[in-house]
């Protein structure tokens, strides 16, 4: 079970990763230009969590200083009285920006760009462009990520077998996304946005788990393009590493 694997993990490598990422985010935040938070933003997170990874990469892209707070949900660290007071839904990621508490990763992504973005490139202010980004985020939340979870959550958390019907439903969603990408470089247009960052973490997991999406040509090309675009913002050390960690849990079941 995943609980056994996480509870037995040697936390030293994770702590070292946290320190390394925190240092690099600090350095980025001190770079010139753009307004920055008055103090580091606390992010309660767990490295394998896809939503947490999307927030971390977005913060890196914006040059925002993060204070990463390792929160092992398998050990109940998200259900302490202090955590429940902060977030009664006891979910990760949860953000604390000088007392402003926010959870739900997609809401956090939008907030970070709105509050600290040097430009609106990642989340356009143009009503139609933003509406398209919002639609893609909602597609991710209500369809793509949900169907990914319908397939893999029972395998990860309950030790269930691969479900062909759930895999078919996920593949259907990938087909819809493939159509959305027709004539587009990224999911909402010609530029990388928070919609791409939110969705790419799903594909990093699918790649690590060995799910075959090669029949969807536009999706496959978009994934490679998005990975390359996010390389300067910690794609390998944050997203790919987290996906591989999840895949190791899956293979041990």
Steps between C-alpha positions, in 0.01 A plus 500: 500500500615856439469579873763241581734628232474865602520431872818299444664752272834630612409867549858622469497509116167685510632752750806557284276549197289748695809695600635501144172617347451760773848639439445521126160666545660751738761584239234547234292720726794732562543562129417846378162607369145421602338536838564222747327387822605685814612167645532146365171335409446181698394202292381190680579217261616144433749439215303229312177703495421616143312816610786596730744459214299736279510771767874459554579531129275804463671668796838425344384646167390818679816521712302475824665409827342189657541359848419136441334321791514123458155364591479121503131427456561127548612577854203727568697824503213667310250418775661669798291765679731771366467380141123457521466852632690623198330269246190313620509286185848385607636489145836569340626724358404776740656845473559758772596839359551720806181368659300470178411131483403333175464140387405329172800505270334670203378785720853536637648513149265780398564692821877484464488642148243766590691609810862468393528446126730741315254465213173323433661250260425198718143613568387757241278791603330512162147367576487250216852373548445465874168325444679244286762443770222466758316250280814288469554515877142387554542224243805386693325508837166351402599262222867426433636492855182332626527220247870462572411463869214260423753269339805537720379598848354152569826344384716731709293521817310171504720260310231440237560355156519702179147590390455485122172691511656787697795497258258533209334801663840662552591432140174666392600815690842492331320491166304812592820674601660392174219681314542810718866514400429499127673807356633605842850493644380481861162406647359855497688654209851579385647570845560289811243573772407366842262262321799324343679484835192358671448236231862400440529338844235248396702407194822472696321238708358323196847486348649363823220244533543384140156605376495502119368830362701483175182473290429864586759676286419856603511403867834323465658797323352744753643297789853506356470871425371580850768294671767692312337834584498411871858372518630835633236489775583166656311258279744214558569550869144589598255341259683210343656396831163511676338293225774240520452482876130422448588243234732323746208466744282359224759241395547378857131420547 
